[in-house]
CSV table of C-alpha atoms and ligand atoms in Angstrom, one decimal:
chain,number,residue,atom,x,y,z
S,27,UNK,CA,16.5,10.1,12.7
S,28,UNK,CA,16.4,12.6,15.5
S,29,UNK,CA,14.9,10.8,18.5
S,30,UNK,CA,15.1,14.1,20.6
S,31,UNK,CA,11.8,15.0,18.9
S,32,UNK,CA,10.1,12.0,20.4
S,33,UNK,CA,8.1,11.9,23.7
S,34,UNK,CA,10.4,10.4,26.3
S,35,UNK,CA,8.3,7.2,26.6
S,36,UNK,CA,8.2,6.8,22.8
S,37,UNK,CA,12.0,7.3,22.6
S,38,UNK,CA,12.4,4.2,24.8
S,39,UNK,CA,10.1,2.2,22.5
S,40,UNK,CA,12.0,3.4,19.4
S,41,UNK,CA,15.4,2.6,21.0
S,42,UNK,CA,14.1,-0.9,21.6
S,43,UNK,CA,12.8,-1.3,18.0
S,44,UNK,CA,16.2,-0.3,16.7
S,45,UNK,CA,18.0,-2.7,19.0
S,46,UNK,CA,15.7,-5.7,18.3
S,47,UNK,CA,15.5,-5.2,14.5
S,48,UNK,CA,19.1,-4.3,13.4
S,49,UNK,CA,19.6,-3.4,9.7
S,50,UNK,CA,16.0,-2.9,8.9
S,51,UNK,CA,16.1,0.7,7.8
S,52,UNK,CA,12.6,0.9,6.2
S,53,UNK,CA,11.0,-0.6,9.3
S,54,UNK,CA,12.8,1.9,11.5
S,55,UNK,CA,11.6,4.7,9.3
S,56,UNK,CA,8.0,3.5,9.4
S,57,UNK,CA,7.9,3.1,13.2
S,58,UNK,CA,9.6,6.5,13.7
S,59,UNK,CA,7.1,8.2,11.4
S,60,UNK,CA,4.2,6.9,13.5
S,61,UNK,CA,5.8,7.5,16.9
S,62,UNK,CA,6.5,11.2,16.0
S,63,UNK,CA,2.7,11.6,15.8
S,64,UNK,CA,1.8,9.9,19.1
S,65,UNK,CA,3.4,12.4,21.6
S,66,UNK,CA,0.1,14.2,22.2
S,67,UNK,CA,-1.7,10.8,22.6
S,68,UNK,CA,0.7,9.5,25.2
S,69,UNK,CA,0.5,12.9,27.0
S,70,UNK,CA,-3.3,12.6,27.2
S,71,UNK,CA,-3.5,8.8,27.7
S,72,UNK,CA,-0.4,7.6,29.5
S,73,UNK,CA,-2.1,4.2,29.9
S,74,UNK,CA,-1.2,3.4,26.2
S,75,UNK,CA,2.5,3.6,27.0
S,76,UNK,CA,2.1,2.1,30.5
S,77,UNK,CA,0.3,-1.0,29.3
S,78,UNK,CA,3.0,-1.5,26.7
S,79,UNK,CA,0.4,-1.2,23.9
S,80,UNK,CA,2.8,0.8,21.7
S,81,UNK,CA,5.7,-1.6,22.5
S,82,UNK,CA,3.6,-4.6,21.6
S,83,UNK,CA,2.3,-2.9,18.4
S,84,UNK,CA,5.9,-2.7,17.2
S,85,UNK,CA,6.5,-6.4,17.7
S,86,UNK,CA,4.8,-8.7,15.1
S,87,UNK,CA,2.6,-11.4,16.5
S,88,UNK,CA,4.2,-13.9,14.2
S,89,UNK,CA,6.9,-13.9,11.5
S,90,UNK,CA,7.3,-16.6,9.0
S,91,UNK,CA,10.4,-17.0,6.7
S,92,UNK,CA,10.7,-19.9,4.4
S,93,UNK,CA,12.5,-21.5,1.5
S,94,UNK,CA,10.9,-21.4,-2.0
S,95,UNK,CA,12.6,-23.7,-4.5
S,96,UNK,CA,11.3,-23.9,-8.0
S,97,UNK,CA,12.5,-25.0,-11.5
S,98,UNK,CA,12.9,-22.5,-14.3
S,99,UNK,CA,12.1,-23.1,-18.0
S,100,UNK,CA,15.7,-24.3,-18.6
S,101,UNK,CA,15.4,-27.0,-15.9
S,102,UNK,CA,17.6,-25.1,-13.5
S,103,UNK,CA,16.7,-25.1,-9.8
S,104,UNK,CA,16.1,-21.5,-8.5
S,105,UNK,CA,15.9,-20.5,-4.9
S,106,UNK,CA,14.0,-17.7,-3.3
S,107,UNK,CA,13.0,-16.6,0.2
S,108,UNK,CA,9.4,-16.2,1.2
S,109,UNK,CA,8.0,-14.1,4.1
S,110,UNK,CA,4.8,-13.4,5.9
S,111,UNK,CA,4.8,-11.1,8.8
S,112,UNK,CA,1.5,-11.4,10.8
S,113,UNK,CA,1.7,-8.1,12.5
S,114,UNK,CA,-1.5,-7.5,14.4
S,115,UNK,CA,-4.8,-9.2,14.6
S,116,UNK,CA,-6.6,-7.1,17.2
S,117,UNK,CA,-9.2,-5.8,14.7
S,118,UNK,CA,-9.6,-8.9,12.5
S,119,UNK,CA,-7.7,-11.5,10.6
S,120,UNK,CA,-4.2,-10.4,9.4
S,121,UNK,CA,-4.7,-8.6,6.1
S,122,UNK,CA,-2.3,-7.2,3.6
S,123,UNK,CA,-0.6,-7.9,0.3
S,124,UNK,CA,2.2,-10.0,-1.0
S,125,UNK,CA,5.1,-8.3,-2.8
S,126,UNK,CA,7.3,-10.1,-5.3
S,127,UNK,CA,10.4,-7.9,-6.0
S,128,UNK,CA,14.1,-8.5,-5.8
S,129,UNK,CA,14.4,-5.8,-3.1
S,130,UNK,CA,12.2,-7.7,-0.6
S,131,UNK,CA,13.8,-8.7,2.7
S,132,UNK,CA,12.5,-8.8,6.2
S,133,UNK,CA,12.8,-5.0,6.8
S,134,UNK,CA,10.6,-4.2,3.8
S,135,UNK,CA,8.0,-6.7,4.8
S,136,UNK,CA,8.0,-5.4,8.3
S,137,UNK,CA,7.6,-1.7,7.3
S,138,UNK,CA,4.7,-2.6,5.0
S,139,UNK,CA,3.1,-4.8,7.6
S,140,UNK,CA,3.4,-2.1,10.3
S,141,UNK,CA,1.9,0.5,8.0
S,142,UNK,CA,-0.9,-1.9,7.1
S,143,UNK,CA,-2.0,-2.1,10.8
S,144,UNK,CA,-2.9,1.6,10.9
S,145,UNK,CA,-4.2,1.8,7.3
S,146,UNK,CA,-6.5,-1.1,7.9
S,147,UNK,CA,-7.6,0.4,11.2
S,148,UNK,CA,-8.4,3.7,9.5
S,149,UNK,CA,-10.8,2.0,7.0
S,150,UNK,CA,-13.1,1.2,9.9
S,151,UNK,CA,-13.4,-2.4,8.6
S,152,UNK,CA,-12.7,-5.5,10.7
S,153,UNK,CA,-9.2,-6.3,9.4
S,154,UNK,CA,-5.9,-6.7,11.2
S,155,UNK,CA,-2.5,-6.0,9.6
S,156,UNK,CA,0.1,-8.2,7.9
S,157,UNK,CA,2.3,-8.3,4.8
S,158,UNK,CA,4.4,-10.8,2.9
S,159,UNK,CA,6.2,-11.6,-0.2
S,160,UNK,CA,9.4,-12.8,-1.7
S,161,UNK,CA,12.6,-11.6,-3.4
S,162,UNK,CA,11.4,-13.4,-6.5
S,163,UNK,CA,11.6,-11.2,-9.6
S,164,UNK,CA,8.7,-11.9,-12.0
S,165,UNK,CA,10.2,-9.5,-14.6
S,166,UNK,CA,11.1,-11.5,-17.7
S,167,UNK,CA,9.7,-14.8,-16.4
S,168,UNK,CA,7.3,-16.9,-18.4
S,169,UNK,CA,3.8,-17.6,-17.2
S,170,UNK,CA,4.9,-21.2,-16.5
S,171,UNK,CA,7.8,-20.0,-14.3
S,172,UNK,CA,5.5,-17.6,-12.4
S,173,UNK,CA,3.0,-20.4,-11.8
S,174,UNK,CA,5.7,-22.8,-10.6
S,175,UNK,CA,7.0,-20.2,-8.2
S,176,UNK,CA,3.6,-19.3,-6.9
S,177,UNK,CA,2.8,-23.0,-6.3
S,178,UNK,CA,6.0,-23.6,-4.4
S,179,UNK,CA,5.4,-20.4,-2.4
S,180,UNK,CA,1.9,-21.5,-1.5
S,181,UNK,CA,2.9,-25.0,-0.7
S,182,UNK,CA,4.5,-23.6,2.5
S,183,UNK,CA,2.4,-20.5,3.1
S,184,UNK,CA,-1.1,-22.2,2.9
S,185,UNK,CA,-0.8,-23.7,6.4
S,186,UNK,CA,-0.6,-20.2,7.9
S,187,UNK,CA,-3.6,-18.7,6.0
S,188,UNK,CA,-7.4,-18.9,6.4
S,189,UNK,CA,-10.4,-16.6,6.0
S,190,UNK,CA,-10.5,-16.1,9.8
S,191,UNK,CA,-6.7,-16.2,10.2
S,192,UNK,CA,-4.7,-14.4,7.5
S,193,UNK,CA,-5.9,-13.1,4.1
S,194,UNK,CA,-3.3,-12.0,1.6
S,195,UNK,CA,-3.8,-9.9,-1.6
S,196,UNK,CA,-1.5,-8.4,-4.2
S,197,UNK,CA,1.1,-5.7,-4.0
S,198,UNK,CA,4.1,-4.8,-6.3
S,199,UNK,CA,4.7,-7.8,-8.7
S,200,UNK,CA,1.5,-9.6,-7.5
S,201,UNK,CA,-1.6,-9.1,-9.6
S,202,UNK,CA,-4.6,-11.2,-10.5
S,203,UNK,CA,-2.5,-13.8,-12.4
S,204,UNK,CA,-0.3,-14.5,-9.3
S,205,UNK,CA,-3.3,-14.5,-7.0
S,206,UNK,CA,-5.0,-17.0,-9.3
S,207,UNK,CA,-2.0,-19.4,-9.2
S,208,UNK,CA,-1.7,-19.1,-5.4
S,209,UNK,CA,-5.5,-19.4,-4.7
S,210,UNK,CA,-5.5,-22.5,-7.1
S,211,UNK,CA,-2.7,-24.1,-5.1
S,212,UNK,CA,-4.4,-23.3,-1.8
S,213,UNK,CA,-7.6,-24.9,-3.0
S,214,UNK,CA,-5.8,-28.0,-4.2
S,215,UNK,CA,-3.9,-28.6,-1.0
S,216,UNK,CA,-6.8,-27.9,1.4
S,217,UNK,CA,-9.6,-29.3,-0.8
S,218,UNK,CA,-11.6,-26.2,0.1
S,219,UNK,CA,-13.1,-23.5,-2.1
S,220,UNK,CA,-12.4,-20.9,0.6
S,221,UNK,CA,-13.0,-17.7,-1.4
S,222,UNK,CA,-12.3,-15.4,1.6
S,223,UNK,CA,-8.7,-16.5,2.0
S,224,UNK,CA,-7.5,-14.2,-0.8
S,225,UNK,CA,-8.6,-10.9,-2.1
S,226,UNK,CA,-7.8,-9.5,-5.5
S,227,UNK,CA,-9.4,-12.5,-7.2
S,228,UNK,CA,-10.8,-12.6,-10.7
S,229,UNK,CA,-14.4,-11.7,-11.2
S,230,UNK,CA,-15.4,-15.2,-12.2
S,231,UNK,CA,-13.8,-16.9,-9.2
S,232,UNK,CA,-14.9,-14.8,-6.3
S,233,UNK,CA,-13.3,-11.4,-6.9
S,234,UNK,CA,-15.0,-8.0,-6.4
S,235,UNK,CA,-15.8,-5.3,-8.9
S,236,UNK,CA,-13.5,-2.3,-8.5
S,237,UNK,CA,-10.7,-4.2,-6.6
S,238,UNK,CA,-8.4,-3.8,-9.6
S,239,UNK,CA,-9.0,0.0,-9.8
S,240,UNK,CA,-9.5,0.5,-6.0
S,241,UNK,CA,-6.1,1.8,-4.8
S,242,UNK,CA,-5.7,4.3,-7.7
S,243,UNK,CA,-9.3,5.4,-7.6
S,244,UNK,CA,-9.2,5.7,-3.8
S,245,UNK,CA,-6.2,7.9,-3.8
S,246,UNK,CA,-7.9,10.3,-6.3
S,247,UNK,CA,-11.1,10.2,-4.2
S,248,UNK,CA,-9.0,11.2,-1.2
S,249,UNK,CA,-7.5,14.2,-3.1
S,250,UNK,CA,-10.9,15.1,-4.3
S,251,UNK,CA,-12.1,15.2,-0.7
S,252,UNK,CA,-9.2,17.6,0.1
S,253,UNK,CA,-10.1,19.8,-2.8
S,254,UNK,CA,-13.8,19.8,-2.0
S,255,UNK,CA,-13.1,20.7,1.7
S,256,UNK,CA,-11.6,23.9,0.2
S,257,UNK,CA,-14.5,24.5,-2.3
S,258,UNK,CA,-12.3,23.3,-5.2
S,259,UNK,CA,-12.3,20.5,-7.7
S,260,UNK,CA,-10.0,18.5,-10.0
S,261,UNK,CA,-11.3,20.5,-13.0
S,262,UNK,CA,-8.3,21.8,-15.0
S,263,UNK,CA,-5.7,20.6,-12.5
S,264,UNK,CA,-2.4,19.3,-13.8
S,265,UNK,CA,-1.2,16.2,-12.2
S,266,UNK,CA,1.9,14.0,-12.3
S,267,UNK,CA,1.7,10.3,-11.3
S,268,UNK,CA,4.8,8.3,-10.7
S,269,UNK,CA,4.9,4.6,-11.7
S,270,UNK,CA,2.8,3.0,-14.4
S,271,UNK,CA,1.6,-0.1,-12.6
S,272,UNK,CA,-1.9,-0.9,-11.2
S,273,UNK,CA,-2.1,2.0,-8.8
S,274,UNK,CA,-0.8,4.6,-11.3
S,275,UNK,CA,-3.0,3.5,-14.2
S,276,UNK,CA,-6.2,3.7,-12.2
S,277,UNK,CA,-5.2,7.0,-10.5
S,278,UNK,CA,-4.8,8.4,-14.0
S,279,UNK,CA,-8.1,7.0,-15.2
S,280,UNK,CA,-10.0,8.7,-12.3
S,281,UNK,CA,-8.2,12.0,-12.5
S,282,UNK,CA,-9.2,12.2,-16.2
S,283,UNK,CA,-12.8,11.3,-15.3
S,284,UNK,CA,-12.9,14.1,-12.8
S,285,UNK,CA,-11.6,16.7,-15.3
S,286,UNK,CA,-7.9,16.9,-14.4
S,287,UNK,CA,-5.1,16.1,-16.8
S,288,UNK,CA,-2.1,13.8,-16.0
S,289,UNK,CA,0.9,15.0,-17.9
S,290,UNK,CA,3.5,12.5,-16.8
S,291,UNK,CA,4.1,9.0,-15.4
S,292,UNK,CA,7.2,6.8,-15.1
S,293,UNK,CA,8.7,3.4,-14.5
S,294,UNK,CA,12.0,2.3,-13.2
S,295,UNK,CA,13.7,3.1,-16.5
S,296,UNK,CA,12.6,6.8,-16.8
S,297,UNK,CA,9.5,8.9,-17.3
S,298,UNK,CA,7.3,10.4,-20.1
S,299,UNK,CA,6.0,13.9,-20.5
S,300,UNK,CA,2.7,14.1,-22.4
S,301,UNK,CA,1.3,17.6,-22.4
S,302,UNK,CA,-1.9,16.5,-24.1
S,303,UNK,CA,-2.6,14.1,-21.2
S,304,UNK,CA,-1.6,10.5,-20.9
S,305,UNK,CA,-3.4,8.2,-23.4
S,306,UNK,CA,-4.6,5.6,-21.0
S,307,UNK,CA,-5.6,3.0,-23.5
S,308,UNK,CA,-2.1,3.0,-24.9
S,309,UNK,CA,-0.5,2.9,-21.5
S,310,UNK,CA,-2.7,0.0,-20.5
S,311,UNK,CA,-1.9,-1.9,-23.6
S,312,UNK,CA,1.8,-1.4,-23.0
S,313,UNK,CA,1.9,-2.1,-19.3
S,314,UNK,CA,-1.0,-4.5,-18.7
S,315,UNK,CA,-1.0,-6.5,-21.9
S,316,UNK,CA,2.6,-6.4,-23.3
S,317,UNK,CA,4.3,-5.9,-19.8
S,318,UNK,CA,6.6,-3.5,-21.7
S,319,UNK,CA,8.6,-0.4,-20.8
S,320,UNK,CA,7.4,3.2,-20.6
S,321,UNK,CA,9.8,4.3,-23.5
S,322,UNK,CA,7.5,2.3,-25.8
S,323,UNK,CA,4.7,4.7,-24.8
S,324,UNK,CA,6.6,7.7,-26.2
S,325,UNK,CA,7.5,5.8,-29.3
S,326,UNK,CA,3.9,4.8,-30.0
S,327,UNK,CA,2.3,8.1,-29.1
S,328,UNK,CA,4.7,10.3,-31.1
S,329,UNK,CA,4.1,14.1,-31.4
S,330,UNK,CA,5.5,16.1,-28.6
S,331,UNK,CA,5.5,13.2,-26.1
S,332,UNK,CA,9.0,12.9,-24.7
S,333,UNK,CA,10.7,10.0,-22.9
S,334,UNK,CA,13.4,10.9,-20.4
S,335,UNK,CA,15.7,8.1,-19.5
S,336,UNK,CA,16.4,8.0,-15.7
S,337,UNK,CA,15.9,11.5,-14.2
S,338,UNK,CA,13.0,12.5,-11.9
S,339,UNK,CA,9.4,12.6,-13.0
S,340,UNK,CA,9.0,15.3,-10.3
S,341,UNK,CA,10.8,17.8,-12.5
S,342,UNK,CA,7.5,18.1,-14.4
S,343,UNK,CA,5.5,21.1,-13.0
S,344,UNK,CA,2.1,20.2,-11.6
S,345,UNK,CA,-0.6,21.2,-9.1
S,346,UNK,CA,-1.1,17.7,-7.7
S,347,UNK,CA,1.6,15.0,-7.4
S,348,UNK,CA,0.8,11.4,-6.7
S,349,UNK,CA,3.8,9.1,-6.0
S,350,UNK,CA,2.4,5.7,-6.9
S,351,UNK,CA,5.6,3.7,-7.5
S,352,UNK,CA,7.5,2.5,-4.4
S,353,UNK,CA,9.0,3.5,-1.0
S,354,UNK,CA,11.4,6.5,-0.8
S,355,UNK,CA,11.0,7.4,-4.4
S,356,UNK,CA,10.4,11.1,-3.7
S,357,UNK,CA,13.3,12.6,-1.8
S,358,UNK,CA,14.2,16.1,-0.5
S,359,UNK,CA,15.5,17.2,-3.9
S,360,UNK,CA,12.3,16.1,-5.7
S,361,UNK,CA,10.2,17.8,-3.0
S,362,UNK,CA,12.2,21.1,-3.5
S,363,UNK,CA,11.5,20.9,-7.2
S,364,UNK,CA,7.8,20.3,-6.7
S,365,UNK,CA,7.5,23.2,-4.3
S,366,UNK,CA,9.4,25.5,-6.7
S,367,UNK,CA,7.0,24.6,-9.5
S,368,UNK,CA,4.0,25.4,-7.4
S,369,UNK,CA,2.6,22.0,-6.5
S,370,UNK,CA,-0.1,22.3,-3.9
S,371,UNK,CA,-1.1,18.7,-3.0
S,372,UNK,CA,1.0,15.5,-2.7
S,373,UNK,CA,-0.9,12.3,-1.9
S,374,UNK,CA,0.9,8.9,-1.5
S,375,UNK,CA,-0.6,6.2,-3.8
S,376,UNK,CA,2.3,3.9,-2.9
S,377,UNK,CA,3.4,2.9,0.6
S,378,UNK,CA,5.9,5.4,2.1
S,379,UNK,CA,7.1,6.9,-1.2
S,380,UNK,CA,8.1,10.2,0.3
S,381,UNK,CA,11.3,10.3,2.4
S,382,UNK,CA,11.1,12.0,5.8
S,383,UNK,CA,13.1,15.0,4.4
S,384,UNK,CA,10.5,15.4,1.6
S,385,UNK,CA,7.6,15.3,4.1
S,386,UNK,CA,9.2,17.9,6.3
S,387,UNK,CA,9.8,20.2,3.3
S,388,UNK,CA,6.2,19.9,2.2
S,389,UNK,CA,5.0,20.7,5.7
S,390,UNK,CA,7.3,23.8,6.0
S,391,UNK,CA,6.2,25.0,2.5
S,392,UNK,CA,2.5,24.6,3.3
S,393,UNK,CA,2.0,21.9,0.7
S,394,UNK,CA,-0.9,19.6,1.7
S,395,UNK,CA,0.5,16.1,2.2
S,396,UNK,CA,-1.7,13.0,2.4
S,397,UNK,CA,0.1,10.0,3.8
S,398,UNK,CA,-0.3,6.5,2.2
S,399,UNK,CA,-2.0,5.1,5.3
S,400,UNK,CA,-5.0,7.3,4.5
S,401,UNK,CA,-4.6,8.1,0.8
S,402,UNK,CA,-4.0,4.6,-0.5
S,403,UNK,CA,-6.3,2.7,1.9
S,404,UNK,CA,-8.8,2.3,-0.9
S,405,UNK,CA,-7.2,-0.9,-2.1
S,406,UNK,CA,-7.4,-2.8,1.2
S,407,UNK,CA,-10.8,-1.2,1.9
S,408,UNK,CA,-12.1,-2.8,-1.3
S,409,UNK,CA,-10.5,-6.0,-0.2
S,410,UNK,CA,-12.6,-5.7,2.9
S,411,UNK,CA,-15.6,-5.3,0.6
S,412,UNK,CA,-14.5,-8.4,-1.3
S,413,UNK,CA,-14.4,-10.4,2.0
S,414,UNK,CA,-17.9,-9.2,2.8
S,415,UNK,CA,-19.2,-10.4,-0.6
S,416,UNK,CA,-17.4,-13.7,-0.2
S,417,UNK,CA,-18.8,-14.2,3.3
S,418,UNK,CA,-22.4,-13.7,2.1
S,419,UNK,CA,-21.8,-15.5,-1.2
S,420,UNK,CA,-22.9,-12.4,-3.0
S,421,UNK,CA,-21.5,-10.1,-5.6
S,422,UNK,CA,-22.2,-6.4,-6.0
S,423,UNK,CA,-22.3,-4.2,-9.1
S,424,UNK,CA,-19.5,-1.9,-10.1
S,425,UNK,CA,-21.5,1.2,-9.3
S,426,UNK,CA,-22.5,-0.1,-5.8
S,427,UNK,CA,-18.9,-1.1,-5.0
S,428,UNK,CA,-17.4,2.1,-6.3
S,429,UNK,CA,-19.9,4.2,-4.3
S,430,UNK,CA,-19.0,2.3,-1.1
S,431,UNK,CA,-15.3,2.9,-1.8
S,432,UNK,CA,-15.9,6.6,-2.3
S,433,UNK,CA,-17.9,6.7,0.9
S,434,UNK,CA,-15.1,4.9,2.9
S,435,UNK,CA,-12.4,7.3,1.4
S,436,UNK,CA,-14.6,10.3,2.5
S,437,UNK,CA,-14.9,8.9,6.0
S,438,UNK,CA,-11.1,8.3,6.2
S,439,UNK,CA,-10.6,11.9,5.1
S,440,UNK,CA,-13.0,13.3,7.7
S,441,UNK,CA,-11.5,11.0,10.4
S,442,UNK,CA,-8.0,12.4,9.7
S,443,UNK,CA,-9.2,16.0,9.9
S,444,UNK,CA,-11.3,15.6,13.0
S,445,UNK,CA,-8.6,13.7,14.8
S,446,UNK,CA,-5.9,16.2,13.8
S,447,UNK,CA,-8.1,19.0,15.1
S,448,UNK,CA,-8.8,17.2,18.4
S,449,UNK,CA,-5.1,16.8,19.0
S,450,UNK,CA,-4.3,20.4,18.3
S,451,UNK,CA,-2.8,20.0,14.8
S,452,UNK,CA,-5.5,21.2,12.4
S,453,UNK,CA,-5.0,20.3,8.7
S,454,UNK,CA,-2.2,17.8,9.5
S,455,UNK,CA,-3.2,14.6,7.7
S,456,UNK,CA,-0.1,12.8,8.9
S,457,UNK,CA,-1.0,13.3,12.6
S,458,UNK,CA,-4.7,12.7,11.9
S,459,UNK,CA,-4.0,9.4,10.1
S,460,UNK,CA,-1.5,8.1,12.6
S,461,UNK,CA,-3.5,9.0,15.7
S,462,UNK,CA,-6.9,7.8,14.4
S,463,UNK,CA,-5.4,4.6,13.1
S,464,UNK,CA,-3.6,4.0,16.3
S,465,UNK,CA,-6.5,4.7,18.7
S,466,UNK,CA,-8.8,2.2,17.1
S,467,UNK,CA,-6.3,-0.6,17.2
S,468,UNK,CA,-4.9,0.3,20.6
S,469,UNK,CA,-8.4,0.3,22.2
S,470,UNK,CA,-9.0,-3.2,20.7
S,471,UNK,CA,-5.7,-4.4,22.1
S,472,UNK,CA,-6.5,-3.1,25.6
S,473,UNK,CA,-10.0,-4.7,25.4
S,474,UNK,CA,-8.6,-8.1,24.4
S,475,UNK,CA,-6.1,-8.2,27.3
S,476,UNK,CA,-2.5,-9.2,27.3
S,477,UNK,CA,-2.3,-11.4,24.2
C,13,LIG,N1,-1.1,-4.2,-1.0
C,13,LIG,C1,-2.2,-3.3,-0.8
C,13,LIG,C2,-1.9,-2.3,0.3
C,13,LIG,O1,-0.7,-1.8,0.4
C,13,LIG,C3,-3.5,-4.0,-0.6
C,13,LIG,C4,-3.6,-5.0,0.5
C,13,LIG,C5,-4.8,-5.8,0.6
C,13,LIG,O2,-5.7,-5.6,-0.2
C,13,LIG,O3,-4.9,-6.7,1.5
C,13,LIG,O4,-2.7,-1.8,1.0
């Protein structure tokens, strides 16, 4: 990372972050990415740097690391590590998902928690930023094993949570099943049916309509706003979506509803090309019901559908690319390929899926790039709506909730553009998202004093 690009005051902040958080490459990357946008803000408002708001933003309010022992189906003791990084609560209770994946370590949780602060701020809702998870790998584990793990995880984490304190949700490896086991254990230990302590709950036990679909739908609504601001639409557009988990599936669903066609998606084993458009019912059956691999999709679909083992899904030509799998999945080579094949819009459904090299290539080539903080904020925004419903012991219809999600995505889009304009970078969604997200949380931090 070239710190010469940073405003001198921000360079000092970044040097300190590097020094205090050794070996946490993803966290460094996430901080650097935000700081590169804040130069014009510091130039206009030196008080943000002088009151150490930016320094304080880079230091989590609290970090919890704990042991998670559990017994597998063969009676063997397994050991994992649990994390919760409560990053910033200036705007509301800490809010952000839990990720269960073998790659999880403190640096990943911190990058996600840091991003979450700005994303949550951008939604305009009263939610702070946090993230957590474990290096537990749910793949290939039985329901009973997942339940025992979740119960052990929650037996420690419950004491740090609360509807006014810290409200987790899902992320990679954590869906409604896991939220159910964790919420159940929280309820048992505390003897409280505190619906607002988790989001992403099932519809019969305090969940919200549209929460399952929200991240994928929201990303597509965001792209639709970009297209509409240019007098265009999804109609007839070719799209490629990486991943085939919750975000990817519902992004595909909404693109098809809006008249586009998704011709490829992937998982960690490879990707499929389906020129007729992904058959969503089949994909859902394989991924949501069977928890199977993407190769099964090509086998079942037959015809011209092709499975490519390994390789890059970004080799498929498209107008719109939505990376919806995981961090740093779309690198400089993939970006070059997409630019060559004429891709016009890239929007991040996952958190930080594009490497800094890819983002730079997109900018240089005039490809519109929507960063995750803005484009995938629909998930957490709908979590905010779930909290509202829980607080009022109400539940809204699907149509109502989806309309509110679409409205929030529209507002985030406009906020990005207006802010980018105001700071002399018209059309730059990265600058717009970082600056708008930053200012709201920074102003709250100043107002709340040195805490
Ligand atoms: N994990 C999701 C995200 O990255 C959702 C967080 C939430 O709903 O709290 O934004």
